[in-house]
Tab-separated table of C-alpha atoms in Angstrom:
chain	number	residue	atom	x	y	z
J	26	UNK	CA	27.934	-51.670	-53.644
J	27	UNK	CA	25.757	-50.473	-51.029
J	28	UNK	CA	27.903	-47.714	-49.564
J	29	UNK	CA	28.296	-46.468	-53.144
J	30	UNK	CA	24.711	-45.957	-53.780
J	31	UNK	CA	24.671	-44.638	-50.638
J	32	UNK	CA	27.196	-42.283	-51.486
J	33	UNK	CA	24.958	-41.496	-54.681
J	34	UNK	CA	22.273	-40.405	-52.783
J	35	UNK	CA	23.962	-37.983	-50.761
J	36	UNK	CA	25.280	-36.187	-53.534
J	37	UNK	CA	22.050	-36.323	-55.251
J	38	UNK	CA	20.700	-35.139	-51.660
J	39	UNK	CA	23.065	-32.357	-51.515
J	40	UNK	CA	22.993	-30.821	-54.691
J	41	UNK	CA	19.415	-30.518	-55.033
J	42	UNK	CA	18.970	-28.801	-51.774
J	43	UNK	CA	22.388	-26.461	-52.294
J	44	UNK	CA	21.347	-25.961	-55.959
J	45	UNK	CA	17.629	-25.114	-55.030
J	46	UNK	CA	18.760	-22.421	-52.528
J	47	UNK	CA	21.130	-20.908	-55.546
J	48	UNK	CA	18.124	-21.014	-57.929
J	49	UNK	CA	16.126	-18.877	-55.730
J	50	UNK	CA	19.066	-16.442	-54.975
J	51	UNK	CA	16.663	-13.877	-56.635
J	52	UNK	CA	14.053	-14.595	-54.096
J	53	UNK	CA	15.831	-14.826	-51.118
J	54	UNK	CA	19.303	-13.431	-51.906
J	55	UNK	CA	22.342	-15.836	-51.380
J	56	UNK	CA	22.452	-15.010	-47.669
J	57	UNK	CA	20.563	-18.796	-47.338
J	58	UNK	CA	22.961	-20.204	-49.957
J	59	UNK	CA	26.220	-19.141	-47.844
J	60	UNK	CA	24.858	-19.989	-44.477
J	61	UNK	CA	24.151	-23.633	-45.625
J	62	UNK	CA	27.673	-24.109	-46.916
J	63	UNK	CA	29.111	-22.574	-43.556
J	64	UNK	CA	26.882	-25.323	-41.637
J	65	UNK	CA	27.843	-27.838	-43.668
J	66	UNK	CA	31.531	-27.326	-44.280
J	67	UNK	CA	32.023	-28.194	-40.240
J	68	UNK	CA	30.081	-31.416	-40.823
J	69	UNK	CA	32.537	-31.924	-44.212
J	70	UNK	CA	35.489	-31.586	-41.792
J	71	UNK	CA	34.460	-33.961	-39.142
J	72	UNK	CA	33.691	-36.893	-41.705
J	73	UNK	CA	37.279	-35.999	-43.362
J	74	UNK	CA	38.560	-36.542	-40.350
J	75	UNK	CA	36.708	-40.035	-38.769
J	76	UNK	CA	34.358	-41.129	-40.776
J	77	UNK	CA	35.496	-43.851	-43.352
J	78	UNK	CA	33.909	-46.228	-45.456
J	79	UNK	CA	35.176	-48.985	-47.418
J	80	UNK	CA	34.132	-49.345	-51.198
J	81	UNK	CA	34.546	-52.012	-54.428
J	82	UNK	CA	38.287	-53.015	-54.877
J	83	UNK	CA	39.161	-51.832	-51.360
J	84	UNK	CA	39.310	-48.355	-51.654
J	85	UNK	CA	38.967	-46.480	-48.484
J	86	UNK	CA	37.122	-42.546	-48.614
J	87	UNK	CA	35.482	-40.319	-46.286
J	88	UNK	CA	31.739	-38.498	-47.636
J	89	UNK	CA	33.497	-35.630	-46.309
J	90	UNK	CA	35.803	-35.291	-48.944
J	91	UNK	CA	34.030	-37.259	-51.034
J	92	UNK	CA	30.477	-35.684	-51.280
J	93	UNK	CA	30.179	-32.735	-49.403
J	94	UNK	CA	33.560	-31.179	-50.626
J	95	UNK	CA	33.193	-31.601	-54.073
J	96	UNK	CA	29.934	-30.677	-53.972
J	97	UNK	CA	31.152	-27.647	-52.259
J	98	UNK	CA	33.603	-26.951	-55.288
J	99	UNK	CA	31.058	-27.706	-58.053
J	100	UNK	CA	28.048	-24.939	-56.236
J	101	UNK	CA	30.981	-22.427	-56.191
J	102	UNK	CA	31.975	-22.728	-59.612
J	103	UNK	CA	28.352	-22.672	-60.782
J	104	UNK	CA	28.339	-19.386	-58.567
J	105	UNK	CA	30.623	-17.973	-60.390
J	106	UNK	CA	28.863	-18.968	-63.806
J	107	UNK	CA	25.802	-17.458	-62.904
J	108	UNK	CA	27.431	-14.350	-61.225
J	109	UNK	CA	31.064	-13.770	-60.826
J	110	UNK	CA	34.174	-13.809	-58.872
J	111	UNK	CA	33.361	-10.902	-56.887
J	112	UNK	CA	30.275	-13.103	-55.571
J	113	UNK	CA	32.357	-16.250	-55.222
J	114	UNK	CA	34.895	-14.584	-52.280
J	115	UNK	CA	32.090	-13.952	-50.281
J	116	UNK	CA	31.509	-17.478	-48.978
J	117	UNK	CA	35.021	-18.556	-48.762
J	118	UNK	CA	36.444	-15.124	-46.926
J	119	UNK	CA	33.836	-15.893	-44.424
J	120	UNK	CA	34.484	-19.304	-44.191
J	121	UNK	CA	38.137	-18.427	-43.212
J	122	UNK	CA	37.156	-15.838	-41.006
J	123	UNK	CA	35.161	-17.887	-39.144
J	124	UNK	CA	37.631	-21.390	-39.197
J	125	UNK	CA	40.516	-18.883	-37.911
J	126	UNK	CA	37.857	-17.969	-35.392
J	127	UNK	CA	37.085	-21.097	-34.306
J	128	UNK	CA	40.928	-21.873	-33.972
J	129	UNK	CA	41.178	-18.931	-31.458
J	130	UNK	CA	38.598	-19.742	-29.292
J	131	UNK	CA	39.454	-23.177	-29.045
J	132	UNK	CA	42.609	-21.853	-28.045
J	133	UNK	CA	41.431	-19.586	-25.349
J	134	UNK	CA	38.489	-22.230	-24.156
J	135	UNK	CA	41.123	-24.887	-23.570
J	136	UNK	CA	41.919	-21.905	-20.175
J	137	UNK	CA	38.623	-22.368	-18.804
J	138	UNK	CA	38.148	-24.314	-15.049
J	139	UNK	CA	35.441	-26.725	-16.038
J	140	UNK	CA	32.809	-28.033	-14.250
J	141	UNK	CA	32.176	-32.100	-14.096
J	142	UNK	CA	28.495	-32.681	-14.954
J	143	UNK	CA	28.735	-36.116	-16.072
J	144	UNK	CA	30.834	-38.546	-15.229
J	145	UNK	CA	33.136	-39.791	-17.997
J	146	UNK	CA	32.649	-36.938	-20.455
J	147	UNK	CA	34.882	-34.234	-20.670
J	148	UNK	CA	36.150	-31.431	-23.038
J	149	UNK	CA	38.060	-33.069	-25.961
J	150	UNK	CA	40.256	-30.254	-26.606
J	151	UNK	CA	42.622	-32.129	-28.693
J	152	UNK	CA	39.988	-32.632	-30.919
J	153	UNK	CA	38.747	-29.606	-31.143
J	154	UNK	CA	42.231	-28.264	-31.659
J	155	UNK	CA	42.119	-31.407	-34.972
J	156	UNK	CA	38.870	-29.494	-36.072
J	157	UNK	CA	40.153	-26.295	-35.954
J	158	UNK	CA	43.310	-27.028	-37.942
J	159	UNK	CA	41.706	-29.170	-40.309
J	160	UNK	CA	39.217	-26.209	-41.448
J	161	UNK	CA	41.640	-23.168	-41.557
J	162	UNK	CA	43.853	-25.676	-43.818
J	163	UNK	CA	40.878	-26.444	-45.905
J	164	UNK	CA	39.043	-23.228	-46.760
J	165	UNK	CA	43.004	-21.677	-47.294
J	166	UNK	CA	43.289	-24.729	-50.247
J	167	UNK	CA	39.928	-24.066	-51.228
J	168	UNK	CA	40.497	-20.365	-51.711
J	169	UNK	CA	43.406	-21.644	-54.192
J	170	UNK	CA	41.017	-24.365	-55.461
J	171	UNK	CA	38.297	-21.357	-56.770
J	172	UNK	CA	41.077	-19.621	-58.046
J	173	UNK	CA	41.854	-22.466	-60.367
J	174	UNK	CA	38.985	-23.721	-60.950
J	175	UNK	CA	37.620	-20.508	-62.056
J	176	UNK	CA	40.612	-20.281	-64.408
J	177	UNK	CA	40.682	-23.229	-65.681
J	178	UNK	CA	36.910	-23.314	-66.631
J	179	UNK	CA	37.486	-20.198	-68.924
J	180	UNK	CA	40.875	-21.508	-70.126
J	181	UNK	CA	38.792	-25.024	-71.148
J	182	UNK	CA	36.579	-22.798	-73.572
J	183	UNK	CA	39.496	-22.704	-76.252
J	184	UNK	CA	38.700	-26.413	-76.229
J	185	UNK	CA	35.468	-27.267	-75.793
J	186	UNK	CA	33.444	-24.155	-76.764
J	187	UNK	CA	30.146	-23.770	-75.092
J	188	UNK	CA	30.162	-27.799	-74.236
J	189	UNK	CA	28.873	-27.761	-70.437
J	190	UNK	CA	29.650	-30.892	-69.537
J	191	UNK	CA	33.275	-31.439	-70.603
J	192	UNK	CA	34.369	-27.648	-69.715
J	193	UNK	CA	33.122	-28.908	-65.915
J	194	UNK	CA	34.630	-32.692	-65.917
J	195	UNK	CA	37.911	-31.187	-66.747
J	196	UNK	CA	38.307	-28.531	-64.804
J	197	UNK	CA	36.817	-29.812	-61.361
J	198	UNK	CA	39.167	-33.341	-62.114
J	199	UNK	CA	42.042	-31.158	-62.547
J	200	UNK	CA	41.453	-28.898	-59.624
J	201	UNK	CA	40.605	-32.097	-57.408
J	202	UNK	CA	44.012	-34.022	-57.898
J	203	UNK	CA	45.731	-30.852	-56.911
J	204	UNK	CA	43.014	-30.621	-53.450
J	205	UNK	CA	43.564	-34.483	-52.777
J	206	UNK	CA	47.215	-33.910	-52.332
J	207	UNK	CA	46.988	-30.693	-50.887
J	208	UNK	CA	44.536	-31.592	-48.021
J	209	UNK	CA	46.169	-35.235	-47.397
J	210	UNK	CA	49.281	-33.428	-46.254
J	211	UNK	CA	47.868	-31.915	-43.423
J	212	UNK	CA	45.414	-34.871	-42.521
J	213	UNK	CA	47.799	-37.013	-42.592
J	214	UNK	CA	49.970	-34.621	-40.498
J	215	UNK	CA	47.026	-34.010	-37.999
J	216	UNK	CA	45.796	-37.630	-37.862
J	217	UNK	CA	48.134	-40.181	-39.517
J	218	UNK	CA	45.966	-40.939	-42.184
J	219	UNK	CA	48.105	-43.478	-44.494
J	220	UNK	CA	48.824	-43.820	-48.393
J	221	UNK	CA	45.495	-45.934	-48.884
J	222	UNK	CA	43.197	-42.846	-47.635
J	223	UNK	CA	45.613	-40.353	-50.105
J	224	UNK	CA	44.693	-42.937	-53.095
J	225	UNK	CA	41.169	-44.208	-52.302
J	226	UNK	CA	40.266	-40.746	-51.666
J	227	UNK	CA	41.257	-39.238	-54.976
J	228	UNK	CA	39.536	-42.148	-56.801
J	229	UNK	CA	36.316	-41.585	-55.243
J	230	UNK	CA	36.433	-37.960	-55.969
J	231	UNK	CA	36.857	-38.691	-59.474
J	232	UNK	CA	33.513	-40.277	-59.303
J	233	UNK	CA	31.699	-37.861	-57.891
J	234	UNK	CA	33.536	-35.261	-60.249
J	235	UNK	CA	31.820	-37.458	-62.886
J	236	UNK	CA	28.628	-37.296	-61.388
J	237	UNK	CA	28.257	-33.835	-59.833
J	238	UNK	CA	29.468	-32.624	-63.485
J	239	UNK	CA	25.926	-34.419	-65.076
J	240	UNK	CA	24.138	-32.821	-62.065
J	241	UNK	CA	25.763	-29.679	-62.785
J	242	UNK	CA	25.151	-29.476	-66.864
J	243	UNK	CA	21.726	-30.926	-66.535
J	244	UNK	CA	21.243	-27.543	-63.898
J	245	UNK	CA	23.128	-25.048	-66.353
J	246	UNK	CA	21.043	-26.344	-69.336
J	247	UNK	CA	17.524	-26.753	-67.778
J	248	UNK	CA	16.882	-24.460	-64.366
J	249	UNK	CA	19.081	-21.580	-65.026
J	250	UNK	CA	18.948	-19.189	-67.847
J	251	UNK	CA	22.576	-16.621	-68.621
J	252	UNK	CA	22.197	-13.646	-66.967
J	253	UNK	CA	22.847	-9.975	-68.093
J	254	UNK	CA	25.709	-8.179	-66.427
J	255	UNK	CA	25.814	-5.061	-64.704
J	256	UNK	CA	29.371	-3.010	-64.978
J	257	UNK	CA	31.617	-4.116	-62.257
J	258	UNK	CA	32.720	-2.717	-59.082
J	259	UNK	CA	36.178	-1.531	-58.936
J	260	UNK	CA	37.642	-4.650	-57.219
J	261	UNK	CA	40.980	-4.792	-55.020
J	262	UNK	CA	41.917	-8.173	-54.426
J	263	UNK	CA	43.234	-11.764	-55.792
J	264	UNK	CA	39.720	-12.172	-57.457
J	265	UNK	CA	40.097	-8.564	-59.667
J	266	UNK	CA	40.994	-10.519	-62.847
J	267	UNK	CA	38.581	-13.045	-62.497
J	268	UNK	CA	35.957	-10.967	-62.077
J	269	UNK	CA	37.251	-8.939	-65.130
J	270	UNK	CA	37.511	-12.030	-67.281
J	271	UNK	CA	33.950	-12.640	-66.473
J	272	UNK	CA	33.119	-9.084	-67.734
J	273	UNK	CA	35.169	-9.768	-71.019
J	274	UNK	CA	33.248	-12.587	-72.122
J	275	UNK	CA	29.809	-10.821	-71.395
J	276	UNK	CA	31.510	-8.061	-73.762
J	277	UNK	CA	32.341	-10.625	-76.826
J	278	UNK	CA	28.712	-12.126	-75.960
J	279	UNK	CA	26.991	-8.759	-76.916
J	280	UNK	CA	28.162	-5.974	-79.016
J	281	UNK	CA	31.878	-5.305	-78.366
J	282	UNK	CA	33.090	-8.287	-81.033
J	283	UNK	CA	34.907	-7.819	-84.126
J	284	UNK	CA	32.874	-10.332	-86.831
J	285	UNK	CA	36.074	-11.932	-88.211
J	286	UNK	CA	38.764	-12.387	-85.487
J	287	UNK	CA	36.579	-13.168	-82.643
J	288	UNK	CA	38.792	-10.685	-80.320
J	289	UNK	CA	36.993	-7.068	-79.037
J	290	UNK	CA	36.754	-4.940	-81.512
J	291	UNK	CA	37.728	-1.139	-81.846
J	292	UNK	CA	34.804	0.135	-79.463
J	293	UNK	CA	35.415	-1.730	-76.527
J	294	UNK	CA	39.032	-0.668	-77.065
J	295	UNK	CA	37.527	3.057	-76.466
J	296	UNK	CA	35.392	2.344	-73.918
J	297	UNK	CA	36.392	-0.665	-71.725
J	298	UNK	CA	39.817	-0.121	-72.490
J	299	UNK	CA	40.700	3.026	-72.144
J	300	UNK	CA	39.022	2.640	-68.456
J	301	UNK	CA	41.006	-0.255	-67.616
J	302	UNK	CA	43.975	1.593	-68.618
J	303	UNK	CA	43.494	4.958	-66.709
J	304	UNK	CA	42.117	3.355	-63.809
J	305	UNK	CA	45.274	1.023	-63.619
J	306	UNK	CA	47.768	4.169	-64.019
J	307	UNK	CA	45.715	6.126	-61.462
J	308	UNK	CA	46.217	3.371	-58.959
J	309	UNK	CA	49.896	2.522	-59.487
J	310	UNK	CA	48.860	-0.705	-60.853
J	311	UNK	CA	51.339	-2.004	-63.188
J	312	UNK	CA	49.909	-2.861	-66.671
J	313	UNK	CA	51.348	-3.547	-70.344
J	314	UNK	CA	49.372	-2.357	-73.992
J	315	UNK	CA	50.921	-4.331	-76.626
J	316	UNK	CA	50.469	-2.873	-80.284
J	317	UNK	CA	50.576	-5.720	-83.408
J	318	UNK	CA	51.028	-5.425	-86.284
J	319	UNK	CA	50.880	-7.946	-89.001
J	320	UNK	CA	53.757	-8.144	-91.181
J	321	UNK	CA	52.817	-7.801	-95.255
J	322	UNK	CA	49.057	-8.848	-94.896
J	323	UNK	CA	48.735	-5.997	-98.140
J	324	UNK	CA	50.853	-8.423	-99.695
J	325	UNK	CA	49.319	-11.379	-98.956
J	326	UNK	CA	46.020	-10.002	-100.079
J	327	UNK	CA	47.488	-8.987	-103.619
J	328	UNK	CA	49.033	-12.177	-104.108
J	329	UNK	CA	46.549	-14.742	-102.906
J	330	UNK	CA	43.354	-12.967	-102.363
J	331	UNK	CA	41.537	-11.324	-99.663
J	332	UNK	CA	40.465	-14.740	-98.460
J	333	UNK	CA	44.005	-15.729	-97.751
J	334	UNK	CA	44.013	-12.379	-95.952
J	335	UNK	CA	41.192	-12.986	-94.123
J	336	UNK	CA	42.686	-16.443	-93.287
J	337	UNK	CA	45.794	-15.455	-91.788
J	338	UNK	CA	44.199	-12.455	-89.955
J	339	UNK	CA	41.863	-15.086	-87.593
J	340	UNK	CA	44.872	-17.066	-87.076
J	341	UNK	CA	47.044	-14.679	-85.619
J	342	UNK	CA	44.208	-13.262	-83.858
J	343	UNK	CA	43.766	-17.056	-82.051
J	344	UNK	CA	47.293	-17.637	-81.133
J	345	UNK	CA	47.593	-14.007	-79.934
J	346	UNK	CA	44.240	-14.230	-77.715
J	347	UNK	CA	45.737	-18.196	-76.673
J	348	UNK	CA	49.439	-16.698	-76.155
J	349	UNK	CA	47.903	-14.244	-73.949
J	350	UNK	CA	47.020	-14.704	-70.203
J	351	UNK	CA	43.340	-16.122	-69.232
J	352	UNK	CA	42.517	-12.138	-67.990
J	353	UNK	CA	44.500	-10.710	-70.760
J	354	UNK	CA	42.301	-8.330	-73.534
J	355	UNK	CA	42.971	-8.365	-76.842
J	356	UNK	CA	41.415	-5.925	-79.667
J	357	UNK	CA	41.455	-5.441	-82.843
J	358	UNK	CA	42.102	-1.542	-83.497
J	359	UNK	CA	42.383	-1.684	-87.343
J	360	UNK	CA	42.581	-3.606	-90.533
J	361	UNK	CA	46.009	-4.992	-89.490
J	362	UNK	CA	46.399	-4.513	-85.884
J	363	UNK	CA	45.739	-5.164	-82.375
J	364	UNK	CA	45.873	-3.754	-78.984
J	365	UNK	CA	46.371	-6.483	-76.157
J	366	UNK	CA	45.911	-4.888	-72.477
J	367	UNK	CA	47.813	-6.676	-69.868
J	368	UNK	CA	46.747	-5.764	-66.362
J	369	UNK	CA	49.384	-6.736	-63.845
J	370	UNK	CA	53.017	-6.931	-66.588
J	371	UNK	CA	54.985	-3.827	-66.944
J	372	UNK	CA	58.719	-3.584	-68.139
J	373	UNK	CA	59.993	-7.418	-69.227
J	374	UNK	CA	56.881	-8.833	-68.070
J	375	UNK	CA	55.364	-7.143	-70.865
J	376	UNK	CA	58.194	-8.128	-72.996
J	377	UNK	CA	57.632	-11.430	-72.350
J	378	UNK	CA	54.680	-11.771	-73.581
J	379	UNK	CA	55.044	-9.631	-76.534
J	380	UNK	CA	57.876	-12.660	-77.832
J	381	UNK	CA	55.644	-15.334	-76.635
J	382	UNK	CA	52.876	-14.270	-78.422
J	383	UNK	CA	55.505	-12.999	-81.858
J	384	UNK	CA	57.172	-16.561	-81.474
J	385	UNK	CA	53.072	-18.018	-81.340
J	386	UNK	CA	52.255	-16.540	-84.683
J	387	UNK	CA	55.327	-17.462	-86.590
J	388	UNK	CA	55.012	-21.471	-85.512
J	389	UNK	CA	51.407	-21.112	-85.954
J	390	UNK	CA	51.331	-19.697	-89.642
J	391	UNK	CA	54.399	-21.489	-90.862
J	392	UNK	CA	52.376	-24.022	-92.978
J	393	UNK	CA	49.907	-21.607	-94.210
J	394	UNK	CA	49.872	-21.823	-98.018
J	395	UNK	CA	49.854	-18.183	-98.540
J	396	UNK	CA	53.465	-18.255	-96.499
J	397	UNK	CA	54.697	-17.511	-92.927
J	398	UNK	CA	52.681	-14.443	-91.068
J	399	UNK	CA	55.003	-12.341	-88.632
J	400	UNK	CA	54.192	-9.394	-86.812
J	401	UNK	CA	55.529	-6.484	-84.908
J	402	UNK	CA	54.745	-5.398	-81.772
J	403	UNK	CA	55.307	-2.156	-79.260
J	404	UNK	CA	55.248	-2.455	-75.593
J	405	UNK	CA	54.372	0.554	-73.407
J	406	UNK	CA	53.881	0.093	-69.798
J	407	UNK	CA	52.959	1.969	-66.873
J	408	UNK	CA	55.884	3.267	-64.413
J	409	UNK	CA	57.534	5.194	-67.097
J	410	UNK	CA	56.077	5.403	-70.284
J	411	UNK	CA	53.115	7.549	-69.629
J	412	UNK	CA	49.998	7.845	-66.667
J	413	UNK	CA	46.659	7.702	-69.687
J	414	UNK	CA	45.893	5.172	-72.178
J	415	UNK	CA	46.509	7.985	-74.523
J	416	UNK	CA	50.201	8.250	-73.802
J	417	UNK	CA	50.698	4.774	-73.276
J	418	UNK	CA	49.300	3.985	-76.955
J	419	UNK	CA	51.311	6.872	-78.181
J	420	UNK	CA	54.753	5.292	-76.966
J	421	UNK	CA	53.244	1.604	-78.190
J	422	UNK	CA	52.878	2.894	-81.445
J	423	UNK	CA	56.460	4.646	-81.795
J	424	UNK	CA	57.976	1.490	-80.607
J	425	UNK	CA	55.910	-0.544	-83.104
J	426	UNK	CA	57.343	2.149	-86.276
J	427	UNK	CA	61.056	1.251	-84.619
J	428	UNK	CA	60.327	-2.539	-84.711
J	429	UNK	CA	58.984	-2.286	-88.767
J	430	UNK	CA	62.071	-0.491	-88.861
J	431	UNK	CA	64.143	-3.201	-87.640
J	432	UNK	CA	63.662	-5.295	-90.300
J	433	UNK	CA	59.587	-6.586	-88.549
J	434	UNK	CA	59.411	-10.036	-86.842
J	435	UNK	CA	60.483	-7.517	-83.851
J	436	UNK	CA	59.565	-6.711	-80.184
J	437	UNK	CA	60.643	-3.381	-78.849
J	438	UNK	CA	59.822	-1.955	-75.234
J	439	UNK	CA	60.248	-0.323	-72.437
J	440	UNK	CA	64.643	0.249	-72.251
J	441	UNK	CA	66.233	-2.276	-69.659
């Protein structure tokens, strides 16, 4: 039990100090935040790679991986709370940088004529060369980690809410299994590890996912306070969406939200929206605007009441906003109908997620009392329907007449 105290400490060590330099990030900027994670992350690599302790029912783990890696995940994704994905890359971009670095020199060192200073001791290149592979491979799965991760924490509001604590747990445990895996294939490629350090390993990280997620609510709840957002930055890499979910739940958090659906409301369409739009047709970025339509809501109302109305109206505004992608927008334009935004789909991309989300709505509502909800729904996308989010909703909403007059329950688009 003593190495897992031990290991208890050091997390506790670590997180205060990591978490104290993020706190003051006002004071002193996050330059001393970033530099203390580069240090460290070379110190995470070498335990990964030697340094093994034995724990209760024989499983085998490094502190490495253990403490100072999951640690490492935890600070980012409270980074990213607290600011946003744009912030996040910084760290891990430079941590690449400078692991690819370290693999080049190593490379061109190794070409040096030494001189002997003390007998016995020599350049270990071949560990060196171990080091150097061991960090590019690690900050290239922790770039995917942060990616998930970051994902996953906004995908786990749908389930928990505002719940700190579980929204963490479930996220970092789920992101973790996948990094175990991930990083055991190259250690064990680059060392030999065996099986037991693949298993012990991921159980010990699930304990200190436990216990970095109490450190990490109890930080959220009681140092830190939400912050208001500035507009963001045109952005122009892998972390774009992110960054633009981030912005879309500061939106719904102030004044953009429509009372009864909980989606943006008509507003945000014109503002927000319309800029996302233009700006993706202006780079040659593809993107998708869905318009919905609910199929005899009027109807609904007259026979069952306004309530019933009302009922069915937040339903299919859930499963359209769950159908929908983690980065996807949805509005609510009018008394019937919404505008989703899909930055990234054009032609059956967009299609596709016009049926998934038609095919959500009919499972979803087939129980309802008041009777099965359908809707309609007209696809425009960029590269061929129009360059402005004035054309593009012009072409939505002629496909959306064509699907009502299909017969509704329809999807029309862009022509294959």
């Amino acid at each position: 039990m003593t190495n897992v105290v031990l290991l208890a400490a050091d997390a506790l060590i670590y997180f205060v100090a990591l978490a104290g330099l993020l706190r003051l990030r006002d004071r002193i900027g996050l330059g001393p935040f970033f530099c203390a994670l580069g240090v460290l992350h070379f110190l995470e690599t070498y335990l990964a790679s030697i340094f093994y302790i034995t724990l209760p029912l024989g499983i085998v783990t490094s502190p490495g991986s253990t403490v100072l890696f999951t640690g490492k995940l935890m600070l980012l994704l409270l980074l990213y709370i607290r600011e946003d994905a744009a912030v996040v890359r910084q760290p891990i971009y430079g941590l690449l940088f400078g692991n690819v670095l370290v693999f080049v020199l190593g490379f061109v060192l190794r070409h040096h004529t030494l001189a002997p200073l003390t007998a016995g001791r020599a350049a270990d290149f071949a560990f060196l060369d171990e080091m150097g592979g061991l960090m590019v491979w690690g900050t290239a799965i922790l770039f995917i980690d942060c990616i998930i991760i970051i994902l996953l924490y906004e995908r786990t509001r749908a389930w928990f809410g505002d719940r700190v604590f579980p929204r963490l747990l479930v996220s970092s445990t789920m992101v973790l299994t996948f990094d175990q895996v991930a990083f055991f294939s190259g250690l064990s490629l680059l060392t030999g590890a065996g099986v037991p350090v693949l298993i012990g390993g991921w159980i010990a990280k699930m304990g200190a996912v436990a216990l970095y997620s109490v450190f990490g609510t109890v930080y959220l709840l009681y140092f830190e306070r939400p912050q208001a957002r500035e507009s963001a930055p045109r952005l122009r890499d892998v972390f774009d969406t992110l960054t633009y979910r981030e912005r879309y739940e500061s939106l719904l958090a102030r004044t953009g939200c429509d009372p009864l659906t909980g989606t943006l409301d008509r507003h945000a369409l014109e503002t927000y929206g319309r800029r996302a739009v233009d700006g993706a047709a202006g780079t040659q970025r593809p993107l998708s605007l869905l318009l919905i339509d609910l199929d005899h809501l009027n109807s609904v109302n007259e026979r069952f009441g306004r309530s019933a109305g009302d009922r069915l109206l937040k339903l299919t505004a859930r499963e359209i906003m769950s159908a929908a992608r983690v980065f996807d927008f949805t509005y609510r334009f009018g008394g019937e109908e919404f505008v989703v935004i899909a930055d990234g789909l054009a032609g059956d991309d967009g299609l596709a997620l016009a049926e998934r989300i038609r095919h959500a709505v009919a499972m979803a509502t087939g129980a309802d009392p008041a009777g099965q909800m359908t809707v309609s729904v007209g696809v425009a996308s960029t590269f061929g329907d129009g360059d402005s989010y004035d054309a593009l909703f012009m072409t939505a909403a002629g496909r959306l007449a064509q699907a009502k007059a299909l017969g509704r329950n329809q999807v029309v688009g862009p022509q294959r």
